[in-house]
PDB file of C-alpha atoms in Angstrom:
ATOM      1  CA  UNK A1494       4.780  39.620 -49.366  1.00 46.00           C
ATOM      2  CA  UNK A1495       8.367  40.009 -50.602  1.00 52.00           C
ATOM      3  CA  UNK A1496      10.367  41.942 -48.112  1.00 53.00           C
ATOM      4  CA  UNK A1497      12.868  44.597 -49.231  1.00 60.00           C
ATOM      5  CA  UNK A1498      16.580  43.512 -49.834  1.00 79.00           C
ATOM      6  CA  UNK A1499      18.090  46.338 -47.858  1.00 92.00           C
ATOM      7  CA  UNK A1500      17.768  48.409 -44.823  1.00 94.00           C
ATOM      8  CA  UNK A1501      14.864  50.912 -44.488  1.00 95.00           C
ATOM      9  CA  UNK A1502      14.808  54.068 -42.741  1.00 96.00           C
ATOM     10  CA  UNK A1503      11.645  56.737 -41.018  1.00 94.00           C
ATOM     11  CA  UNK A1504      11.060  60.188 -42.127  1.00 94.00           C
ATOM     12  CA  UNK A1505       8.552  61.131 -39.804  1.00 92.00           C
ATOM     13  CA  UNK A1506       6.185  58.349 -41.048  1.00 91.00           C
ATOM     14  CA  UNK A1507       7.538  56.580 -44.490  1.00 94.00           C
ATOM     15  CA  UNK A1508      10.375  54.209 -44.245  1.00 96.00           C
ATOM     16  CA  UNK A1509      12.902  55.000 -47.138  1.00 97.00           C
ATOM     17  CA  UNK A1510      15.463  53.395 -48.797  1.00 96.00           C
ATOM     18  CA  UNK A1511      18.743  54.559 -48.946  1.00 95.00           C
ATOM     19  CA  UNK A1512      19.644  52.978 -52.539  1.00 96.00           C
ATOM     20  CA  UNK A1513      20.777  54.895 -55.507  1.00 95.00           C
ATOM     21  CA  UNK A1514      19.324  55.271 -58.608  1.00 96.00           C
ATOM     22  CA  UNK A1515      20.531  52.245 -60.456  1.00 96.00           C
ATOM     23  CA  UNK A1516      21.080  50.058 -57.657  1.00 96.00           C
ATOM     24  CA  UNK A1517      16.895  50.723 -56.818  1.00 97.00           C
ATOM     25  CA  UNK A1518      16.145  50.062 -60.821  1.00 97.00           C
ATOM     26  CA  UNK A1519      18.132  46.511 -60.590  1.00 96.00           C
ATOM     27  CA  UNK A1520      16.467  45.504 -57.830  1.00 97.00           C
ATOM     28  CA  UNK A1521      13.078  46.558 -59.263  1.00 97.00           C
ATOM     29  CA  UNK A1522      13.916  45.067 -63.012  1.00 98.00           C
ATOM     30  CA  UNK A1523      14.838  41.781 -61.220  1.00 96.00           C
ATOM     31  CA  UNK A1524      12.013  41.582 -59.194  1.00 97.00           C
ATOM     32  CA  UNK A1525       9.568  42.353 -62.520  1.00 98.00           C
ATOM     33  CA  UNK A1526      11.625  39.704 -64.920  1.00 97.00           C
ATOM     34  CA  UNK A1527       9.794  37.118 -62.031  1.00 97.00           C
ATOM     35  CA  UNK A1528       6.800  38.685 -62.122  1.00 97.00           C
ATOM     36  CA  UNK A1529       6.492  39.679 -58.849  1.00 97.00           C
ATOM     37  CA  UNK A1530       3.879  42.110 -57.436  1.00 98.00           C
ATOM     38  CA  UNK A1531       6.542  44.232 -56.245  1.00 97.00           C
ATOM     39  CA  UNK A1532       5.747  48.060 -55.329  1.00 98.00           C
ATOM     40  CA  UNK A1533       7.377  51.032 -55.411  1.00 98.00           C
ATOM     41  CA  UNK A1534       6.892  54.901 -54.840  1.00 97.00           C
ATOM     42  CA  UNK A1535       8.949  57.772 -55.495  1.00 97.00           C
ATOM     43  CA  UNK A1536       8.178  60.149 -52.661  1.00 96.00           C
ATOM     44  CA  UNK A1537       8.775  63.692 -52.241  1.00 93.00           C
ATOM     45  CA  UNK A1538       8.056  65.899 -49.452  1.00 94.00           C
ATOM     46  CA  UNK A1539       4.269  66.194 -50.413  1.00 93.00           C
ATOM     47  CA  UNK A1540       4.039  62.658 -50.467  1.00 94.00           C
ATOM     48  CA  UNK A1541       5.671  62.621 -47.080  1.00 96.00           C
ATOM     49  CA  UNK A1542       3.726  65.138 -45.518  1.00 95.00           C
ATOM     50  CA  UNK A1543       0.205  63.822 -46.850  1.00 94.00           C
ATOM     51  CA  UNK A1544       0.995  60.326 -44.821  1.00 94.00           C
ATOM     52  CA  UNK A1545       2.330  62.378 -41.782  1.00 93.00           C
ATOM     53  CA  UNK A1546      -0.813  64.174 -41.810  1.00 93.00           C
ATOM     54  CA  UNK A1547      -3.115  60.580 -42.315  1.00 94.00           C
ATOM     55  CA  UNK A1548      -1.475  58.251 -40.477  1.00 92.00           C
ATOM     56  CA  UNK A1549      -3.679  55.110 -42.408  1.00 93.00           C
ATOM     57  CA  UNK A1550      -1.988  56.377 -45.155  1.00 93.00           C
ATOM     58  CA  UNK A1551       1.862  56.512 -44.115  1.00 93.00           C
ATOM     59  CA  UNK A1552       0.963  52.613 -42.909  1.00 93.00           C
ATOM     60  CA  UNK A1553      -0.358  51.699 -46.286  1.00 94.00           C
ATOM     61  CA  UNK A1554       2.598  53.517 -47.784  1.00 94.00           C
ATOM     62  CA  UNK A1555       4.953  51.559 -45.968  1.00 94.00           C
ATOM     63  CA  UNK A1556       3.324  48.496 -47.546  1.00 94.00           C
ATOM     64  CA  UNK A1557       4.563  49.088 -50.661  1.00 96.00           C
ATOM     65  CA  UNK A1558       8.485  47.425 -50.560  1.00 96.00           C
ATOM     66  CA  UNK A1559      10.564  50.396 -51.826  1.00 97.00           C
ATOM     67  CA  UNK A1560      10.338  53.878 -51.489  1.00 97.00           C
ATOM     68  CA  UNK A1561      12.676  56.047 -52.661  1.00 97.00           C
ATOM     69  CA  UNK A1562      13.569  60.227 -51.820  1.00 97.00           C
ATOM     70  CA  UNK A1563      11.951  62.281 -54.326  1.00 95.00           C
ATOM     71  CA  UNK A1564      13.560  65.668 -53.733  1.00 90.00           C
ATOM     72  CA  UNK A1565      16.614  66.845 -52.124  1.00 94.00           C
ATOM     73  CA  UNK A1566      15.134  68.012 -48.944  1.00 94.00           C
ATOM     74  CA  UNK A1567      14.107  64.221 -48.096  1.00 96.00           C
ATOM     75  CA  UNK A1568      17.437  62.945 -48.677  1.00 96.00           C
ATOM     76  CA  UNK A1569      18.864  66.190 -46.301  1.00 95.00           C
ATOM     77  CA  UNK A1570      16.621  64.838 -43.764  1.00 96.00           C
ATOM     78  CA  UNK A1571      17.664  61.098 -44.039  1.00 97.00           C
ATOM     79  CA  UNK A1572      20.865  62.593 -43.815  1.00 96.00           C
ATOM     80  CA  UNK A1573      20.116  64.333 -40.930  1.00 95.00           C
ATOM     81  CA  UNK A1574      18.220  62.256 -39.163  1.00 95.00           C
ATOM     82  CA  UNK A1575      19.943  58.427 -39.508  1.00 95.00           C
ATOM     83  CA  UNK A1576      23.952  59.919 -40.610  1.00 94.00           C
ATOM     84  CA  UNK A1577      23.531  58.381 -43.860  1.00 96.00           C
ATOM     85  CA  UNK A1578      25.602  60.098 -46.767  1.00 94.00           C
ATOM     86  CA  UNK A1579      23.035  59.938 -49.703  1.00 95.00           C
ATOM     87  CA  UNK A1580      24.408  62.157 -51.985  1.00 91.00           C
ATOM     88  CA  UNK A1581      21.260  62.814 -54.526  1.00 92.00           C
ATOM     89  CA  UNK A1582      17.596  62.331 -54.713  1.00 93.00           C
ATOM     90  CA  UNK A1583      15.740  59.243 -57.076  1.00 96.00           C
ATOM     91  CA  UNK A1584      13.384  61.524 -59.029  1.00 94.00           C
ATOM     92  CA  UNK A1585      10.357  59.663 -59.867  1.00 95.00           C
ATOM     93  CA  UNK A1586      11.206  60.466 -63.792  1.00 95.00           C
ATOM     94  CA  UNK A1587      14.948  59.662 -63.649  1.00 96.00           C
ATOM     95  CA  UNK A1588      14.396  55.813 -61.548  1.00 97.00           C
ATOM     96  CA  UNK A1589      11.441  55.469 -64.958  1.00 98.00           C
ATOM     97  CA  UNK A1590      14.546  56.174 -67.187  1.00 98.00           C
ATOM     98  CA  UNK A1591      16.948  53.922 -65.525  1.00 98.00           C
ATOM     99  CA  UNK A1592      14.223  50.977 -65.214  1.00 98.00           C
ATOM    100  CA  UNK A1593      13.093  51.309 -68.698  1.00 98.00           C
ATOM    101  CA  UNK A1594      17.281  51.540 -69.522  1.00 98.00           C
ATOM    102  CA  UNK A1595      17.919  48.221 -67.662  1.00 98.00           C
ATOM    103  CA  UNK A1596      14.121  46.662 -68.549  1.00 98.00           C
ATOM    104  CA  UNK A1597      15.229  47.504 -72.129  1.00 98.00           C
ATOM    105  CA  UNK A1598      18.156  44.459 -72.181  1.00 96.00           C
ATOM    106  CA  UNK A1599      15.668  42.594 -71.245  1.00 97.00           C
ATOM    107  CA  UNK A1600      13.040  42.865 -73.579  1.00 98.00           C
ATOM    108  CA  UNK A1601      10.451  43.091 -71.107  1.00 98.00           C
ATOM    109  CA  UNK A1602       6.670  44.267 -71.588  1.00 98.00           C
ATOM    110  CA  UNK A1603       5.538  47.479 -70.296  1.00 98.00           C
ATOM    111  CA  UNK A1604       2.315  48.756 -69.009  1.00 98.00           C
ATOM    112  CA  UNK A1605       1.190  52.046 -68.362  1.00 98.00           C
ATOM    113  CA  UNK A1606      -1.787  52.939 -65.915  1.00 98.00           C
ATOM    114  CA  UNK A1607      -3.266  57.152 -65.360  1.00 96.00           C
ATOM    115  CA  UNK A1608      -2.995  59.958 -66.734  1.00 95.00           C
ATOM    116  CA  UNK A1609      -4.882  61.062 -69.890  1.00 95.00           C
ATOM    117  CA  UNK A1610      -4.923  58.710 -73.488  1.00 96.00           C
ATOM    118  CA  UNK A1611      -2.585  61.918 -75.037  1.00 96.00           C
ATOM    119  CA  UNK A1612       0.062  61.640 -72.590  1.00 96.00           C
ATOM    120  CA  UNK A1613      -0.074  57.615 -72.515  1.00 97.00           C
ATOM    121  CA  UNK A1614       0.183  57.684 -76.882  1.00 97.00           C
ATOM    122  CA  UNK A1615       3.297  59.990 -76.389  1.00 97.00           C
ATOM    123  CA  UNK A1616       4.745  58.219 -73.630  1.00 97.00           C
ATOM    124  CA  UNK A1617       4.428  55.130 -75.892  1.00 97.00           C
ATOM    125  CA  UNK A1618       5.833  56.532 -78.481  1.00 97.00           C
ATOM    126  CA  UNK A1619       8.738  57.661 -76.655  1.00 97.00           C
ATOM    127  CA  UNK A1620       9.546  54.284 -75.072  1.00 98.00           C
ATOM    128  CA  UNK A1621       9.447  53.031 -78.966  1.00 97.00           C
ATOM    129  CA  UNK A1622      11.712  55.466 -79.753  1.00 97.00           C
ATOM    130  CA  UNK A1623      14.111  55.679 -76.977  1.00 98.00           C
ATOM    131  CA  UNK A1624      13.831  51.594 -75.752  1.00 98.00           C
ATOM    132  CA  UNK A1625      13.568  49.560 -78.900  1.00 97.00           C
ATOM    133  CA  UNK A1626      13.490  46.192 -77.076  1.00 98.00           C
ATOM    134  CA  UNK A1627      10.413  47.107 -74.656  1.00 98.00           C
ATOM    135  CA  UNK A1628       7.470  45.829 -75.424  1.00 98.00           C
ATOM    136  CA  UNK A1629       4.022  48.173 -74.115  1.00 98.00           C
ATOM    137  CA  UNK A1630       1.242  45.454 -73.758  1.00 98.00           C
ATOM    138  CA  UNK A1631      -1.030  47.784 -72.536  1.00 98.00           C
ATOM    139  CA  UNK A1632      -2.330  51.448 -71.584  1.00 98.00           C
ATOM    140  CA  UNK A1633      -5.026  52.752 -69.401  1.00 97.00           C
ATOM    141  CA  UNK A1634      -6.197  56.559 -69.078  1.00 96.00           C
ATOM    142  CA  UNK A1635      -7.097  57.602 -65.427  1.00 96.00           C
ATOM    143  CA  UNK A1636     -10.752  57.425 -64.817  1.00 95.00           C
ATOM    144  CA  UNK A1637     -10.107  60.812 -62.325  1.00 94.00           C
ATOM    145  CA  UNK A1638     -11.730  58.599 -59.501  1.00 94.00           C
ATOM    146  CA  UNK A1639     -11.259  55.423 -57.822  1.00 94.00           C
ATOM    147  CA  UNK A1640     -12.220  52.430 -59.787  1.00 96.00           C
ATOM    148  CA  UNK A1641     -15.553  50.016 -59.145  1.00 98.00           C
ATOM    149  CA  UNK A1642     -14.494  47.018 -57.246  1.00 97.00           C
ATOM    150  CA  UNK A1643     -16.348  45.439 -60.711  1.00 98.00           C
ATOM    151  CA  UNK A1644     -13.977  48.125 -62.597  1.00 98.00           C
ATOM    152  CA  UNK A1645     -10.699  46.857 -60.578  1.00 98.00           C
ATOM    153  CA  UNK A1646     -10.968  43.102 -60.959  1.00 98.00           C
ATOM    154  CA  UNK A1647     -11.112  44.589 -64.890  1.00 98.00           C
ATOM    155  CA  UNK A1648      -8.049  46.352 -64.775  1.00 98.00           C
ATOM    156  CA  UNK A1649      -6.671  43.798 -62.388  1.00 98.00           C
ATOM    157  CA  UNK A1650      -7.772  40.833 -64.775  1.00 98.00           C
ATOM    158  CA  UNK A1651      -6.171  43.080 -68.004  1.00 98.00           C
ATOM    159  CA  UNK A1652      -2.601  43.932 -66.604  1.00 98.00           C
ATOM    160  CA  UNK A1653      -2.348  40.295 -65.328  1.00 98.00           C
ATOM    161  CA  UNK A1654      -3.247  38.473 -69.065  1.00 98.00           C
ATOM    162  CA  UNK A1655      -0.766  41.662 -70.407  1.00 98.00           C
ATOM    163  CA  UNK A1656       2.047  39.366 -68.833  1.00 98.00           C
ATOM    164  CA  UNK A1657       3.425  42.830 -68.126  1.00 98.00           C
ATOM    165  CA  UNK A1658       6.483  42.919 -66.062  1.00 98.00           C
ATOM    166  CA  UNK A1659       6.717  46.743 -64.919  1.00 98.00           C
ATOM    167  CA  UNK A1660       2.664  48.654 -64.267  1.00 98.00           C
ATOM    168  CA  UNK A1661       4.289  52.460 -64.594  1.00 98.00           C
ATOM    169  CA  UNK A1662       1.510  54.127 -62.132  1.00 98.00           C
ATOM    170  CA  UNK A1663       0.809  58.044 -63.183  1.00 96.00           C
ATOM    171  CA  UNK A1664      -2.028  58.964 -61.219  1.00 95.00           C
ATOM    172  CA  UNK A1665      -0.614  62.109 -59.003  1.00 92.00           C
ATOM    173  CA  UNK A1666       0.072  61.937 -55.341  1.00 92.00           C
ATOM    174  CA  UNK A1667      -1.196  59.845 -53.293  1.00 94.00           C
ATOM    175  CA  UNK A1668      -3.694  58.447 -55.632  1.00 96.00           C
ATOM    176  CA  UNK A1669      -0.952  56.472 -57.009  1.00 97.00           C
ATOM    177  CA  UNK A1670       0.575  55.593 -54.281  1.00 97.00           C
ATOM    178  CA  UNK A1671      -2.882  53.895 -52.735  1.00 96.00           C
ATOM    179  CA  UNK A1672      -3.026  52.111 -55.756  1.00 97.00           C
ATOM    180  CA  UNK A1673       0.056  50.110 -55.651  1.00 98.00           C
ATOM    181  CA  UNK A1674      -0.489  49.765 -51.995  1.00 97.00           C
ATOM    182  CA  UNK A1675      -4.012  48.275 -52.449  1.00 97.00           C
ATOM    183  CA  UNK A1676      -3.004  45.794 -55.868  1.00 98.00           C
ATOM    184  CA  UNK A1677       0.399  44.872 -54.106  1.00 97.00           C
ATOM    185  CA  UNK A1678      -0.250  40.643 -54.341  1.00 97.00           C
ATOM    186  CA  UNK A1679      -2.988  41.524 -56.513  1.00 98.00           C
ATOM    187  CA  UNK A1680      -1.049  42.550 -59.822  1.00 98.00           C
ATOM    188  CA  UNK A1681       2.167  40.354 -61.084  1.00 98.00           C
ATOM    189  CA  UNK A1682       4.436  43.175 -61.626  1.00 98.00           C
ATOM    190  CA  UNK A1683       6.563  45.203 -60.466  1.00 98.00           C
ATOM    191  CA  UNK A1684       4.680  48.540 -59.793  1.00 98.00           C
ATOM    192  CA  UNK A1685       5.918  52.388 -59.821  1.00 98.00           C
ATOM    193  CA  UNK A1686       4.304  55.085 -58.543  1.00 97.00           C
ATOM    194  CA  UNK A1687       6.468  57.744 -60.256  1.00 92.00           C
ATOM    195  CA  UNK A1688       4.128  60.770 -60.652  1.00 81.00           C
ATOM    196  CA  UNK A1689       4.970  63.413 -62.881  1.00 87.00           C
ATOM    197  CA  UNK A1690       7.147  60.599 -64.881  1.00 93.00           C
ATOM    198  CA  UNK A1691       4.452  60.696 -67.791  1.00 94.00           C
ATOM    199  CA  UNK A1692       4.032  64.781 -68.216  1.00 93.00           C
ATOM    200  CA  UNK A1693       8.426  64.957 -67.930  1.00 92.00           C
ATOM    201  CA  UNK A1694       9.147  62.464 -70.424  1.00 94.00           C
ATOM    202  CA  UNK A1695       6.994  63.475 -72.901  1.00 93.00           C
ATOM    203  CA  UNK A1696       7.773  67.054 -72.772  1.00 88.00           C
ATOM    204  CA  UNK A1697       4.745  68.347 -71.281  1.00 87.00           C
ATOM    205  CA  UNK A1698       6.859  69.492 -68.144  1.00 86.00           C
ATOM    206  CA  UNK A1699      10.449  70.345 -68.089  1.00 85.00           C
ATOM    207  CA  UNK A1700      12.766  69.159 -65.107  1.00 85.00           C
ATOM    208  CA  UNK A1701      14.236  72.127 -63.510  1.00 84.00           C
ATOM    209  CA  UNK A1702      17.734  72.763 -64.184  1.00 89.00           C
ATOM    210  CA  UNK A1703      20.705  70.584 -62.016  1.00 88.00           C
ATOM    211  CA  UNK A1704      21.525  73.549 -59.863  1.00 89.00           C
ATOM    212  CA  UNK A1705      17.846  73.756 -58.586  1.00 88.00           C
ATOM    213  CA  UNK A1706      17.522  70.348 -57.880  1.00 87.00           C
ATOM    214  CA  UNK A1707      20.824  69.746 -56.175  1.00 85.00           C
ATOM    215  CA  UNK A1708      19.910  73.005 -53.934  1.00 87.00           C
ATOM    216  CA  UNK A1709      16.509  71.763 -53.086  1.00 82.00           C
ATOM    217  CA  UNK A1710      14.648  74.327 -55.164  1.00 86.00           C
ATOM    218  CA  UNK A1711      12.450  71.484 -57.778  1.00 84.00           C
ATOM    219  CA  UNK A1712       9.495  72.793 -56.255  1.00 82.00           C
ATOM    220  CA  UNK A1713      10.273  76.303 -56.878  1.00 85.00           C
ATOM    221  CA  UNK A1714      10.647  75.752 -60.823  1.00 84.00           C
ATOM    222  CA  UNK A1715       7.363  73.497 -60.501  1.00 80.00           C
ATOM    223  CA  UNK A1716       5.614  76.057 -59.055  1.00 84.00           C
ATOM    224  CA  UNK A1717       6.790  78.578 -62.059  1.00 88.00           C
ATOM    225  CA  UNK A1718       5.617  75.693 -64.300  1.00 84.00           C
ATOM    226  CA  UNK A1719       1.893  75.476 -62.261  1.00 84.00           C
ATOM    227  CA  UNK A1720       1.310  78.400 -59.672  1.00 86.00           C
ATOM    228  CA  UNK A1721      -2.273  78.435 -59.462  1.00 85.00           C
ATOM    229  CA  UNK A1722      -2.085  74.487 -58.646  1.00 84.00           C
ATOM    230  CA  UNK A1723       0.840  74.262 -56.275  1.00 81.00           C
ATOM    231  CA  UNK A1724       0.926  77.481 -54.645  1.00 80.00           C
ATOM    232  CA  UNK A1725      -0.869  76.558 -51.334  1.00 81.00           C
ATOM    233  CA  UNK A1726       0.083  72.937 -51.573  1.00 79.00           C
ATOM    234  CA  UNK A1727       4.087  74.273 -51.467  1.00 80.00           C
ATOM    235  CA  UNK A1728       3.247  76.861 -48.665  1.00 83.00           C
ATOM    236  CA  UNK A1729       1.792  74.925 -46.506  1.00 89.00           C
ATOM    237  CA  UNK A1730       3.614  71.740 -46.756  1.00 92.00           C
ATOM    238  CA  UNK A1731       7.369  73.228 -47.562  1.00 90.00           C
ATOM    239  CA  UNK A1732       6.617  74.636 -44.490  1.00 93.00           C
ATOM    240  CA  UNK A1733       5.225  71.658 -42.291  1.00 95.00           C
ATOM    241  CA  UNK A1734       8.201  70.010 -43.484  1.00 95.00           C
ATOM    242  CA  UNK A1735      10.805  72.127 -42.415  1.00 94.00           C
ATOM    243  CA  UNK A1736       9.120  72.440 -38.997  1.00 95.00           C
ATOM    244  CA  UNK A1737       8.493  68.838 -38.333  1.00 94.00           C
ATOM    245  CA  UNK A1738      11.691  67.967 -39.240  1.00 95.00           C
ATOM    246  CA  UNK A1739      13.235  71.012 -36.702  1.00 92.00           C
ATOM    247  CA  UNK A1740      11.128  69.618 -34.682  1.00 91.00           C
ATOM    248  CA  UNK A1741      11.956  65.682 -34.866  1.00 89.00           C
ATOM    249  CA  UNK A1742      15.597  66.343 -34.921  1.00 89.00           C
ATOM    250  CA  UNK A1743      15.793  68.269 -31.591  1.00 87.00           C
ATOM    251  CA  UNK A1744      13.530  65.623 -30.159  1.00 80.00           C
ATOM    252  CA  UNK A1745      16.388  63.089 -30.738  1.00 76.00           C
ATOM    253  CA  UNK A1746      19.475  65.332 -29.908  1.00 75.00           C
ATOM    254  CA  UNK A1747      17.125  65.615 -26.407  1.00 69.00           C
ATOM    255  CA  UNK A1748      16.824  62.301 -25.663  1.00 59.00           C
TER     256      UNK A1748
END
């Protein structure tokens, strides 16, 4: 297993990096010009909480070689917790912009895993439009369950003969996040779990505006966006967070 270039550090569970956006997309697009099974998750406090809740899953997360803060309250608690100085959050849709954006100069091929065949014919057709050198070799819809092992070798056996350099994973949290975990040496690619990604770039959702997300108030606009589906995941784990993390810090100003 490649090990990451740089230093990690806990939230609770996950071990994050402390890169910024493009410095985490050039080590990524380097890694996938190689054709490395390389993975990497853009995690937000959901994320965070679900593997601080299953412990098997916070180990398999920290697997995967890069993880990155999705959402301003991780970063505050990085800060917080290690005196680090991150200034802003890697969205799981912005680090898929600056990949694609430094993939693009290097004409490498694409492949795109989840989500439904609509959202993966518009998300090609935005990479077309907006990354003229990229190549997409290939597109699965989400089957909505986990895969056969029969299915698996299938999908592992079509991404490989792809020769796809980045596997864009949309399958919603942590679905996607056990899949680049589990095909990590398995798949030669660099692999992103970067949720949402699909739905923001191809207008089905619309990122909140800057003054949200630098206040820590994404999920607020999501939850606008998608009440019925988000309502009791944000109330319970919004506040899990916060009270872990209280909870965490005065643990270590105690010690």
């Amino acid at each position: 297993m490649i090990r990451p270039e740089f230093p990690r550090y806990k939230v609770f569970l996950p071990e994050y990096c402390s890169l910024a956006c493009n410095e985490a997309a050039s080590v990524i697009v380097e890694h996938a010009s190689a054709r490395h099974s390389y993975g990497v998750a853009a995690l937000a406090v959901h994320g965070l909480m679900e593997s601080w809740n299953t412990p098997a899953l916070g180990q398999k997360i920290n697997s995967i070689q890069m993880i990155v803060p999705d959402g301003q309250p991780v970063v505050w608690a990085l800060n917080l917790l290690h005196k680090l100085k991150i200034d802003f959050k890697v969205p799981g849709p912005t680090l898929t912009a600056e990949v694609l954006r430094q993939a693009d100069s290097r004409k490498l091929n694409i492949f795109l895993y989840g989500s439904t065949a609509d959202t993966l014919t518009r998300f090609e057709q935005h990479i077309g439009n907006v990354y003229p050198n990229l190549n997409v070799v290939g597109k699965h819809e989400d089957r909505f369950r986990e895969a056969t092992p029969e299915e698996d070798l299938i999908d592992i056996a079509r991404i490989n003969d792809s020769k796809a350099h980045i596997v864009l994973v949309g399958r919603g949290c942590p679905r996607q996040e056990h899949w680049v975990a589990d095909h990590v040496g398995k798949v030669d690619a660099a692999m992103l779990a970067v949720g949402a990604a699909f739905d923001y770039h191809t207008g089905k959702l619309s990122r909140a505006p800057m003054w949200m997300q630098k206040a820590g108030l994404e999920w607020a606009y999501r939850l606008i966006q998608e009440p019925r589906r988000l309502w009791r995941r944000y109330l319970f784990t919004n506040t899990q967070f916060v009270m872990q993390l209280f909870k965490q810090y005065w643990s270590a100003r105690t010690l």
